[in-house]
Short mmCIF file of C-alpha atoms in Angstrom, two decimals:
data_model
loop_
_atom_site.label_atom_id
_atom_site.label_comp_id
_atom_site.label_asym_id
_atom_site.label_seq_id
_atom_site.Cartn_x
_atom_site.Cartn_y
_atom_site.Cartn_z
CA MET A 1 111.85 124.57 144.54
CA ASN A 2 111.41 127.44 142.12
CA GLU A 3 110.53 125.93 138.71
CA LYS A 4 112.92 128.30 136.96
CA LYS A 5 115.81 126.74 138.88
CA LYS A 6 114.99 123.16 137.95
CA ARG A 7 117.63 121.39 135.94
CA LEU A 8 116.79 120.67 132.31
CA GLY A 9 116.91 116.89 132.72
CA ASP A 10 114.54 116.93 135.71
CA LEU A 11 112.16 119.26 133.89
CA LEU A 12 112.07 117.03 130.79
CA ILE A 13 111.34 113.98 132.92
CA GLU A 14 108.63 115.82 134.82
CA LYS A 15 106.89 116.77 131.56
CA GLY A 16 107.16 113.22 130.20
CA TYR A 17 109.52 113.96 127.31
CA ILE A 18 112.27 111.58 128.47
CA THR A 19 112.65 108.77 131.00
CA GLN A 20 115.10 108.51 133.86
CA ARG A 21 116.85 105.72 131.97
CA GLU A 22 117.31 107.93 128.92
CA LEU A 23 118.63 110.74 131.10
CA ASN A 24 121.16 108.37 132.70
CA ILE A 25 122.37 107.24 129.26
CA ALA A 26 122.70 110.86 128.12
CA LEU A 27 124.65 111.79 131.26
CA SER A 28 127.07 108.89 130.72
CA VAL A 29 127.59 109.91 127.07
CA GLN A 30 127.99 113.54 128.14
CA LYS A 31 130.91 112.57 130.38
CA ILE A 32 132.72 111.19 127.33
CA THR A 33 131.83 113.88 124.75
CA GLY A 34 131.77 116.94 127.02
CA THR A 35 128.79 118.41 125.15
CA LYS A 36 125.85 120.12 126.87
CA LEU A 37 123.10 117.86 128.17
CA GLY A 38 120.47 119.28 125.80
CA GLU A 39 122.71 118.72 122.77
CA THR A 40 123.51 115.18 123.94
CA LEU A 41 119.81 114.31 124.31
CA VAL A 42 119.18 115.61 120.77
CA GLU A 43 122.16 113.71 119.31
CA LEU A 44 120.94 110.48 120.93
CA GLY A 45 117.50 110.98 119.41
CA PHE A 46 115.73 111.01 122.78
CA ILE A 47 114.31 114.47 122.15
CA THR A 48 114.38 117.19 119.51
CA SER A 49 115.90 120.63 119.73
CA ARG A 50 112.44 122.10 119.27
CA VAL A 51 111.08 120.35 122.37
CA ILE A 52 113.90 121.83 124.45
CA GLY A 53 113.04 125.27 123.05
CA GLU A 54 109.36 124.83 123.91
CA VAL A 55 110.15 123.65 127.43
CA LEU A 56 112.39 126.67 127.99
CA ALA A 57 109.67 128.99 126.69
CA GLU A 58 107.07 127.46 129.00
CA GLN A 59 109.47 127.50 131.94
CA PHE A 60 110.07 131.24 131.58
CA GLY A 61 106.53 132.20 130.59
CA MET A 62 107.51 133.18 127.04
CA GLU A 63 106.14 132.41 123.59
CA PHE A 64 107.87 129.84 121.37
CA LEU A 65 108.44 130.87 117.74
CA ASP A 66 108.67 128.30 114.94
CA LEU A 67 111.21 129.61 112.41
CA ASN A 68 109.82 127.20 109.80
CA LEU A 69 106.52 129.06 109.84
CA TYR A 70 108.04 132.50 110.44
CA PRO A 71 111.19 132.75 108.30
CA PRO A 72 113.06 135.96 109.21
CA GLN A 73 112.21 138.87 106.92
CA GLU A 74 115.08 140.55 105.08
CA GLU A 75 114.32 144.05 106.38
CA ALA A 76 114.49 142.73 109.97
CA LEU A 77 117.75 140.85 109.38
CA LYS A 78 119.42 144.02 108.10
CA LEU A 79 118.79 145.69 111.46
CA ILE A 80 121.26 143.48 113.32
CA PRO A 81 124.68 142.42 111.93
CA ARG A 82 125.41 138.74 111.57
CA ARG A 83 128.34 138.82 114.04
CA VAL A 84 126.02 140.23 116.73
CA ALA A 85 123.37 137.60 116.01
CA GLU A 86 125.92 134.79 116.26
CA GLU A 87 127.63 136.18 119.38
CA TYR A 88 124.46 136.62 121.41
CA LYS A 89 122.47 133.81 119.72
CA ILE A 90 119.61 136.10 118.74
CA ILE A 91 117.85 136.51 115.41
CA PRO A 92 115.62 139.39 114.25
CA VAL A 93 112.47 137.90 112.73
CA PHE A 94 110.04 140.66 111.79
CA VAL A 95 108.99 144.19 112.70
CA GLU A 96 105.45 144.90 113.86
CA ASP A 97 104.25 148.37 115.00
CA ASN A 98 107.82 149.62 115.59
CA THR A 99 108.48 146.51 117.70
CA LEU A 100 111.16 144.00 116.69
CA VAL A 101 110.21 140.38 117.26
CA LEU A 102 113.50 138.82 118.34
CA GLY A 103 114.24 135.11 118.46
CA VAL A 104 116.33 134.19 121.52
CA THR A 105 117.82 130.80 122.41
CA ASP A 106 118.49 131.57 126.08
CA PRO A 107 115.68 133.37 127.92
CA LEU A 108 118.04 134.20 130.80
CA ASP A 109 120.60 136.01 128.63
CA VAL A 110 119.28 139.58 128.41
CA ARG A 111 122.49 140.96 126.89
CA GLY A 112 121.36 140.16 123.36
CA MET A 113 118.03 141.89 123.91
CA ASP A 114 119.80 144.99 125.24
CA VAL A 115 122.17 145.06 122.25
CA ALA A 116 119.23 144.67 119.84
CA ARG A 117 117.41 147.53 121.56
CA ARG A 118 120.43 149.82 121.27
CA LEU A 119 121.14 148.92 117.63
CA THR A 120 117.58 149.32 116.39
CA GLY A 121 116.10 151.93 118.75
CA MET A 122 112.95 149.78 118.79
CA MET A 123 110.93 148.01 121.43
CA ILE A 124 112.02 144.36 121.61
CA LYS A 125 109.57 141.47 121.86
CA PRO A 126 111.62 138.32 122.63
CA LYS A 127 110.36 134.88 121.68
CA VAL A 128 112.17 131.59 122.27
CA VAL A 129 113.57 129.71 119.26
CA ASP A 130 115.28 126.33 119.46
CA LEU A 131 119.04 126.21 119.07
CA ARG A 132 119.23 123.94 116.01
CA SER A 133 116.69 125.97 114.02
CA PHE A 134 118.48 129.13 115.08
CA GLU A 135 121.87 127.87 113.83
CA ASP A 136 120.43 126.70 110.50
CA THR A 137 118.45 129.90 109.99
CA VAL A 138 121.22 132.36 110.94
CA GLU A 139 123.71 130.73 108.62
CA LYS A 140 121.34 130.52 105.65
CA THR A 141 119.53 133.84 105.91
CA TYR A 142 122.59 136.03 106.42
CA TYR A 143 124.52 134.14 103.74
CA PHE A 144 121.83 134.76 101.15
CA ILE A 145 121.61 138.46 102.05
CA GLU A 146 125.39 138.82 101.71
CA ASN A 147 125.45 136.68 98.53
CA PRO A 148 122.51 137.51 96.24
CA ILE A 149 122.54 134.23 94.30
CA ASP A 150 119.68 135.16 92.00
CA LYS A 151 121.60 138.18 90.68
CA GLU A 152 124.68 136.06 89.98
CA ILE A 153 122.57 133.48 88.13
CA VAL A 154 121.00 136.21 85.97
CA GLY A 155 124.49 137.63 85.25
CA ILE A 156 125.84 134.26 84.13
CA LEU A 157 122.82 133.68 81.90
CA GLU A 158 123.38 137.09 80.27
CA ASP A 159 126.98 136.07 79.52
CA PHE A 160 125.82 132.80 77.93
CA ARG A 161 123.33 134.61 75.72
CA LYS A 162 126.14 136.76 74.30
CA THR A 163 128.27 133.83 73.17
CA GLU A 164 127.65 130.61 71.28
CA SER A 165 130.13 128.53 73.29
CA ALA A 166 129.49 127.27 76.84
CA ASP A 167 132.48 127.59 79.16
CA ALA A 168 132.53 124.43 81.33
CA SER A 169 133.66 126.23 84.48
CA ARG A 170 130.87 128.82 84.15
CA VAL A 171 128.30 126.05 83.59
CA SER A 172 129.57 124.27 86.71
CA ARG A 173 129.25 127.50 88.66
CA LEU A 174 125.71 128.01 87.33
CA PHE A 175 124.71 124.51 88.41
CA ASP A 176 126.11 125.06 91.91
CA LEU A 177 124.15 128.32 92.14
CA LEU A 178 120.95 126.56 91.04
CA LEU A 179 121.45 124.02 93.82
CA GLN A 180 122.03 126.82 96.34
CA GLU A 181 118.97 128.72 95.17
CA SER A 182 116.83 125.58 95.44
CA ILE A 183 117.97 125.16 99.05
CA ARG A 184 117.20 128.83 99.76
CA ARG A 185 113.68 128.39 98.43
CA ARG A 186 113.17 125.14 100.41
CA ALA A 187 112.68 123.10 97.22
CA THR A 188 112.41 119.32 97.35
CA ASP A 189 113.06 118.75 93.63
CA ILE A 190 114.79 120.51 90.74
CA HIS A 191 113.47 119.92 87.21
CA ILE A 192 115.79 120.78 84.31
CA THR A 193 113.56 120.40 81.28
CA PRO A 194 114.78 120.85 77.66
CA PHE A 195 112.52 122.41 75.05
CA GLU A 196 113.18 123.12 71.37
CA LYS A 197 114.92 126.49 71.87
CA VAL A 198 115.47 126.82 75.66
CA ILE A 199 115.96 124.81 78.83
CA MET A 200 113.59 125.59 81.68
CA VAL A 201 114.30 125.12 85.38
CA PHE A 202 111.48 124.47 87.85
CA PHE A 203 111.60 124.04 91.63
CA ARG A 204 109.07 121.91 93.49
CA ILE A 205 108.27 123.85 96.65
CA ASP A 206 105.74 122.57 99.18
CA GLY A 207 104.57 119.99 96.66
CA VAL A 208 103.93 122.39 93.74
CA LEU A 209 106.18 123.13 90.74
CA HIS A 210 107.30 126.75 90.36
CA TYR A 211 109.03 128.18 87.30
CA ALA A 212 112.52 129.46 88.16
CA TYR A 213 114.75 130.19 85.13
CA SER A 214 115.12 129.84 81.37
CA LEU A 215 118.59 128.69 80.26
CA PRO A 216 120.06 129.07 76.76
CA LYS A 217 120.07 125.92 74.63
CA ASN A 218 123.81 126.18 73.93
CA ILE A 219 124.72 125.03 77.45
CA GLN A 220 122.51 121.92 77.42
CA ASN A 221 125.16 119.30 76.65
CA THR A 222 127.70 120.78 79.06
CA LEU A 223 125.12 121.08 81.84
CA THR A 224 123.83 117.53 81.33
CA SER A 225 127.38 116.16 81.37
CA ARG A 226 128.13 118.05 84.59
CA VAL A 227 125.09 116.54 86.32
CA LYS A 228 125.92 113.05 85.08
CA ILE A 229 129.53 113.23 86.19
CA LEU A 230 128.47 114.32 89.67
CA GLY A 231 125.87 111.56 89.80
CA GLY A 232 128.30 108.86 88.70
CA MET A 233 126.38 108.22 85.48
CA ASP A 234 127.45 107.38 81.91
CA ILE A 235 127.79 110.67 80.00
CA ALA A 236 127.97 108.82 76.65
CA GLU A 237 124.59 107.08 77.15
CA GLN A 238 121.82 109.40 75.99
CA ARG A 239 119.22 106.90 74.78
CA LEU A 240 118.31 105.22 78.07
CA PRO A 241 117.11 106.50 81.47
CA GLN A 242 119.74 106.63 84.19
CA ASP A 243 119.81 107.10 87.96
CA GLY A 244 122.59 108.54 90.08
CA ALA A 245 123.35 110.32 93.33
CA PHE A 246 125.82 112.81 94.76
CA SER A 247 126.39 114.89 97.87
CA PHE A 248 126.40 118.70 97.72
CA GLU A 249 128.30 120.54 100.44
CA PHE A 250 126.77 123.90 101.31
CA LEU A 251 127.15 126.02 104.46
CA GLY A 252 128.92 123.20 106.25
CA LYS A 253 126.20 120.64 105.54
CA ALA A 254 126.01 117.74 103.09
CA HIS A 255 122.79 117.66 101.07
CA ASP A 256 122.07 114.29 99.46
CA MET A 257 120.92 114.59 95.85
CA ARG A 258 119.29 111.79 93.82
CA VAL A 259 119.40 112.26 90.05
CA SER A 260 117.16 110.80 87.36
CA THR A 261 117.51 111.36 83.60
CA VAL A 262 115.03 110.42 80.88
CA PRO A 263 115.57 110.93 77.12
CA THR A 264 113.01 113.23 75.46
CA LEU A 265 112.52 114.73 72.00
CA TYR A 266 114.70 117.73 72.90
CA GLY A 267 117.36 116.05 75.01
CA GLU A 268 117.60 114.46 78.44
CA ASN A 269 115.18 115.62 81.10
CA ILE A 270 116.82 115.85 84.54
CA VAL A 271 115.09 115.65 87.91
CA ILE A 272 117.09 116.05 91.11
CA ARG A 273 115.51 115.08 94.44
CA ILE A 274 116.89 116.97 97.45
CA LEU A 275 116.66 114.69 100.46
CA SER A 276 115.68 116.44 103.68
CA LYS A 277 117.49 115.58 106.89
CA ASN A 278 115.55 117.83 109.21
CA PRO A 279 114.92 115.79 112.39
CA SER A 280 112.71 118.50 113.92
CA LEU A 281 109.95 117.49 111.51
CA MET A 282 109.98 113.88 112.72
CA GLU A 283 107.59 114.15 115.65
CA LEU A 284 103.99 113.06 115.40
CA ASP A 285 102.64 116.20 117.02
CA ARG A 286 104.68 118.39 114.61
CA LEU A 287 103.40 116.78 111.40
CA GLY A 288 99.92 118.28 111.62
CA TYR A 289 97.84 115.55 113.22
CA TRP A 290 95.13 116.63 115.64
CA PRO A 291 95.86 115.89 119.34
CA HIS A 292 93.37 112.98 119.44
CA GLN A 293 94.98 111.51 116.30
CA VAL A 294 98.42 111.78 117.89
CA GLN A 295 97.20 109.83 120.93
CA LEU A 296 95.65 107.19 118.68
CA LEU A 297 98.81 106.83 116.59
CA ARG A 298 100.97 106.56 119.71
CA ARG A 299 98.86 103.62 120.87
CA ILE A 300 99.13 102.02 117.43
CA PHE A 301 102.91 102.43 117.16
CA GLN A 302 103.44 101.02 120.64
CA LYS A 303 101.66 97.75 119.83
CA PRO A 304 103.83 94.64 120.38
CA HIS A 305 102.98 93.11 116.99
CA GLY A 306 101.01 93.59 113.79
CA ILE A 307 101.42 95.50 110.52
CA VAL A 308 100.96 99.28 110.41
CA VAL A 309 100.79 100.56 106.84
CA VAL A 310 101.17 104.22 105.82
CA THR A 311 99.76 104.89 102.35
CA GLY A 312 99.73 107.75 99.87
CA PRO A 313 101.31 108.86 96.59
CA THR A 314 104.97 109.79 96.16
CA GLY A 315 105.82 112.93 98.13
CA SER A 316 102.96 112.62 100.63
CA GLY A 317 105.24 112.34 103.67
CA LYS A 318 104.90 108.59 104.29
CA THR A 319 108.57 108.09 105.22
CA THR A 320 108.52 111.13 107.52
CA THR A 321 105.54 109.64 109.36
CA LEU A 322 107.40 106.34 109.77
CA TYR A 323 110.41 108.21 111.15
CA ALA A 324 108.07 109.96 113.58
CA ALA A 325 106.76 106.53 114.56
CA LEU A 326 110.29 105.46 115.51
CA ARG A 327 110.36 108.28 118.06
CA GLU A 328 107.34 106.72 119.76
CA ILE A 329 109.11 103.38 120.23
CA ASP A 330 111.38 102.65 123.19
CA LEU A 331 114.57 102.34 121.14
CA VAL A 332 116.65 101.34 124.16
CA GLN A 333 114.52 98.32 125.09
CA ARG A 334 113.32 97.27 121.62
CA ASN A 335 115.55 96.16 118.75
CA VAL A 336 114.58 98.14 115.64
CA LEU A 337 115.82 97.33 112.13
CA THR A 338 114.98 99.24 108.95
CA VAL A 339 115.45 98.75 105.22
CA GLU A 340 115.00 101.99 103.30
CA ASP A 341 115.47 103.42 99.82
CA PRO A 342 117.38 105.54 100.68
CA VAL A 343 118.23 106.13 104.36
CA GLU A 344 117.18 109.78 104.67
CA TYR A 345 117.99 110.40 108.32
CA ARG A 346 120.23 108.52 110.72
CA PHE A 347 118.64 107.43 114.00
CA PRO A 348 120.70 106.50 117.06
CA PHE A 349 119.87 103.01 118.45
CA VAL A 350 118.23 101.98 115.13
CA LYS A 351 119.97 99.51 112.82
CA GLN A 352 119.37 101.06 109.41
CA THR A 353 120.15 99.47 106.05
CA GLN A 354 119.73 100.77 102.52
CA VAL A 355 118.44 99.00 99.43
CA ASN A 356 121.13 98.32 96.81
CA GLU A 357 119.49 96.87 93.71
CA ARG A 358 122.80 96.46 91.85
CA ALA A 359 124.22 94.35 94.65
CA GLY A 360 120.97 92.38 94.93
CA TYR A 361 120.04 93.82 98.34
CA THR A 362 116.28 94.30 98.08
CA PHE A 363 113.44 94.87 100.55
CA ALA A 364 112.62 91.16 100.35
CA LEU A 365 116.20 90.00 100.96
CA ALA A 366 116.55 92.37 103.92
CA GLY A 367 113.25 91.16 105.37
CA ARG A 368 114.34 87.51 105.18
CA HIS A 369 117.60 88.16 107.01
CA PHE A 370 116.14 90.55 109.56
CA MET A 371 114.40 87.62 111.28
CA ARG A 372 117.84 86.31 112.31
CA GLN A 373 118.72 89.64 113.95
CA ASP A 374 116.34 89.16 116.92
CA PRO A 375 114.13 92.16 115.97
CA ASP A 376 111.23 93.64 117.91
CA VAL A 377 110.30 96.21 115.26
CA ILE A 378 110.94 96.05 111.51
CA LEU A 379 110.54 99.09 109.24
CA ILE A 380 110.16 98.26 105.56
CA GLY A 381 110.48 101.38 103.41
CA GLU A 382 108.00 100.09 100.81
CA ILE A 383 106.11 96.87 100.10
CA ARG A 384 106.75 96.43 96.38
CA ASP A 385 106.25 92.74 95.66
CA GLU A 386 104.73 89.47 96.81
CA GLU A 387 107.80 88.27 98.69
CA THR A 388 108.14 91.48 100.72
CA ALA A 389 104.42 91.41 101.55
CA SER A 390 104.65 87.76 102.60
CA ILE A 391 107.67 88.44 104.83
CA ALA A 392 105.93 91.41 106.47
CA LEU A 393 102.87 89.25 107.17
CA ARG A 394 104.89 86.37 108.63
CA ALA A 395 106.92 88.73 110.80
CA SER A 396 103.79 90.40 112.19
CA ILE A 397 102.08 87.12 113.17
CA THR A 398 105.22 85.84 114.89
CA GLY A 399 105.31 88.64 117.42
CA HIS A 400 106.93 91.56 115.59
CA LEU A 401 105.68 95.08 114.88
CA VAL A 402 106.09 95.83 111.17
CA LEU A 403 105.93 99.39 109.84
CA ALA A 404 105.68 99.83 106.07
CA THR A 405 104.54 102.12 103.27
CA LEU A 406 102.33 101.30 100.32
CA HIS A 407 100.98 103.20 97.32
CA THR A 408 97.17 103.37 97.61
CA ASN A 409 94.60 106.16 97.41
CA ASP A 410 93.00 105.70 100.83
CA ALA A 411 93.28 103.66 104.01
CA VAL A 412 90.72 100.97 103.12
CA SER A 413 92.38 100.35 99.72
CA THR A 414 95.35 98.92 101.66
CA ILE A 415 93.38 95.67 101.92
CA PRO A 416 92.92 94.86 98.17
CA ARG A 417 96.44 96.14 97.46
CA LEU A 418 97.95 93.59 99.86
CA VAL A 419 95.58 90.89 98.59
CA ASP A 420 96.94 91.63 95.09
CA PHE A 421 100.31 90.49 96.46
CA ASN A 422 98.73 87.07 97.17
CA VAL A 423 98.64 87.66 100.91
CA ASP A 424 96.34 85.22 102.69
CA ARG A 425 93.14 87.16 103.39
CA PHE A 426 92.45 85.32 106.68
CA LEU A 427 95.93 86.03 108.05
CA LEU A 428 95.80 89.62 106.78
CA GLY A 429 92.66 90.29 108.80
CA TYR A 430 94.41 89.42 112.02
CA ALA A 431 97.85 90.79 111.14
CA LEU A 432 96.86 94.29 109.96
CA ALA A 433 96.81 96.59 112.99
CA ALA A 434 96.06 99.87 111.21
CA ALA A 435 96.19 101.63 107.87
CA LEU A 436 96.94 105.33 107.68
CA SER A 437 96.43 107.29 104.46
CA GLN A 438 97.77 110.83 104.18
CA ARG A 439 98.45 113.81 101.91
CA LEU A 440 100.38 117.03 102.42
CA VAL A 441 98.65 120.40 102.01
CA ARG A 442 100.36 123.78 102.06
CA ARG A 443 100.01 125.96 105.16
CA ILE A 444 98.80 129.54 104.79
CA CYS A 445 101.62 132.09 105.15
CA GLU A 446 101.31 133.69 108.59
CA TYR A 447 102.71 137.00 107.30
CA CYS A 448 100.07 137.65 104.65
CA LYS A 449 97.14 135.65 106.04
CA ARG A 450 93.81 137.44 105.49
CA GLU A 451 90.14 136.65 106.16
CA TYR A 452 87.48 136.24 103.48
CA GLU A 453 83.90 135.00 103.38
CA VAL A 454 83.28 131.57 101.85
CA THR A 455 82.10 131.77 98.22
CA PRO A 456 78.82 130.24 96.97
CA GLU A 457 80.88 127.76 94.89
CA GLU A 458 82.77 126.62 98.01
CA VAL A 459 79.50 126.31 99.93
CA ASP A 460 78.16 123.95 97.26
CA GLU A 461 81.36 121.95 96.82
CA PHE A 462 82.43 121.51 100.44
CA GLY A 463 79.12 121.74 102.28
CA ILE A 464 80.18 124.72 104.38
CA GLU A 465 77.66 127.09 105.96
CA PRO A 466 77.14 130.35 104.00
CA GLY A 467 78.79 133.32 105.72
CA THR A 468 81.61 131.22 107.18
CA VAL A 469 84.89 133.13 107.52
CA LEU A 470 87.96 131.43 106.04
CA TRP A 471 91.58 132.47 105.44
CA ARG A 472 94.04 132.65 102.57
CA GLY A 473 97.45 134.17 101.90
CA GLU A 474 97.62 137.28 99.73
CA GLY A 475 101.27 136.69 98.78
CA CYS A 476 104.36 138.45 100.12
CA PRO A 477 108.17 138.28 99.85
CA SER A 478 108.38 135.81 102.76
CA CYS A 479 106.34 133.19 100.87
CA ASN A 480 107.65 134.11 97.41
CA TYR A 481 104.18 135.53 96.69
CA THR A 482 102.54 132.08 96.82
CA GLY A 483 100.47 132.68 99.95
CA TYR A 484 101.86 129.52 101.55
CA ILE A 485 104.81 128.56 103.78
CA GLY A 486 105.42 124.94 104.71
CA ARG A 487 103.08 121.98 104.67
CA THR A 488 100.92 119.99 107.05
CA VAL A 489 99.30 116.59 106.87
CA ILE A 490 95.67 115.63 106.29
CA SER A 491 94.83 112.01 106.88
CA GLU A 492 92.43 109.20 107.62
CA ILE A 493 93.23 106.42 110.10
CA MET A 494 91.60 102.99 109.97
CA VAL A 495 92.19 100.96 113.14
CA VAL A 496 91.58 97.25 112.59
CA ASP A 497 89.63 95.84 115.52
CA GLU A 498 88.08 92.34 115.76
CA ASP A 499 85.00 93.32 113.73
CA ILE A 500 86.98 94.81 110.83
CA ALA A 501 89.52 91.95 111.02
CA HIS A 502 86.64 89.49 110.59
CA MET A 503 85.26 91.49 107.64
CA ILE A 504 88.67 91.43 105.96
CA SER A 505 89.02 87.67 106.48
CA GLU A 506 85.53 87.03 105.13
CA GLY A 507 86.17 89.11 102.01
CA GLU A 508 83.55 91.77 102.69
CA SER A 509 83.32 94.66 100.20
CA LEU A 510 85.44 97.76 100.65
CA LEU A 511 82.28 99.82 100.90
CA LYS A 512 81.12 97.86 103.95
CA ILE A 513 84.57 97.93 105.54
CA ARG A 514 84.84 101.67 104.98
CA LYS A 515 81.37 102.23 106.47
CA ALA A 516 82.31 100.14 109.52
CA ALA A 517 85.57 102.06 109.97
CA MET A 518 83.73 105.40 109.84
CA GLU A 519 81.17 104.16 112.38
CA LYS A 520 84.12 103.36 114.64
CA GLY A 521 85.55 106.88 114.33
CA MET A 522 87.55 107.08 111.09
CA VAL A 523 87.27 110.58 109.60
CA PRO A 524 87.65 110.68 105.78
CA MET A 525 90.68 112.58 104.54
CA ARG A 526 88.65 115.24 102.71
CA GLU A 527 86.71 116.04 105.89
CA ASP A 528 90.00 116.27 107.79
CA GLY A 529 91.22 118.76 105.20
CA ILE A 530 88.04 120.85 105.40
CA LYS A 531 88.45 121.02 109.19
CA LYS A 532 91.99 122.35 108.75
CA ALA A 533 90.69 124.98 106.33
CA LEU A 534 88.02 126.04 108.84
CA GLU A 535 90.77 126.38 111.46
CA GLY A 536 92.77 128.69 109.18
CA ILE A 537 95.66 126.24 108.71
CA THR A 538 95.21 125.65 104.98
CA THR A 539 92.78 126.62 102.20
CA LEU A 540 89.90 124.82 100.54
CA GLU A 541 91.80 125.23 97.29
CA GLU A 542 94.60 123.08 98.73
CA VAL A 543 92.14 120.46 99.98
CA ARG A 544 90.67 120.29 96.47
CA ARG A 545 94.13 120.02 94.92
CA VAL A 546 95.22 116.96 96.90
CA THR A 547 91.91 115.13 97.39
CA GLY A 548 90.17 115.85 94.09
#
């Protein structure tokens, strides 16, 4: 049979992305919902939209284009009207040597390519993009071209500077625009910081704070009250820290926002965390691990029992890695329960619960009751106290796989951190299956990526051969002149075998345990980062920033 004529389900099974059982479940659900098979498989969590896009690209001998790494450039988008892009499911990405690189969702539909050729008068180079990324990107990019949010924000700020009073409706509009602009820039956090004479707004993008706007001081109280009302907080309380949450509807999607306020000398400082719900990022081989690391992690996450701990500071992608781990588990045959703070993405076939401190529902309480739910796998969002650590240990030695996060600097430091929670050292040695420590580094922008020769200072600091060619981003509109787009992971993975388990139980020093782990193949995180810099994925500057 001609491979191009193979049905999608058969092709996905052949390539090992889904099982026959999963296909049968999807087909039975499809009969009820009437949706396309590919969409049904994505909704059930058996596969991601990106994988379908990559399979289609391979099937038709085309190149797959990741819209996260190649956001469409404004000059390309202006070449094709939005209605045409939506009708034919095509998206202009960038122009190169009078050739338009065109994202297509259906390699067989040549109508869109013909229309693009007629509209632009250019040669067309089609590349496959996945449907979900296409829908998100088309809606966002064309909206922001048609609605220049930055100009409206600047206009409102000019109005505020001309008057002493702050109109509540205009402040509300300004806040909505700030939220929209943060989404446009792919920010994970918004900082609204009061100073003596102004309020400054910063966006955290790819792990780094970037200055955005200066707001007049006369709107501070109105703006703070607006945020507190949305977050369900007490607007009269200004002396104590408060936490809140709200949902922001934008372009047909609900964005979950978590709010924190802290009193300062010049008023309340506000930080808003924007929770990402992008399931395409939740695959081990999309996070940035090397192929051999992906294979190792798959073996670890498919273990029948033991504790697997992911460590790192806040914002290092620990939860995303745990979500990726869930994709490696047979969710149909294994009962998976999670307790998270908060639930960031909903997984089919997974019983997810969310911490509620006010109601008394904690990680420890959830862990105690999970044992009555006949679990195979338990995901604990964070081990914070002795009781949670003890429950995780007991669950792992009674035949359950426990996935958890912990705040430590490296993989080996997981051991003393758990011992600090009064975990029995002997049991820990034989319960701990693996410890994974990770950080996120920014990826070099593919649009403005340029070569340079390693500097003498970098040779001395990183031990790189003189004359080595490296890469960095010069800065362009696509990356907001930062030189970076997106992030990738650098990590170190300590697998606990019998030798290391014995060393843990006997209380050997961390130095000896670390040496043993490296002899057994663990690559230190800094070395992993240097390797990614040598491959042109990130820069040595980024490796220095996150590893010290």
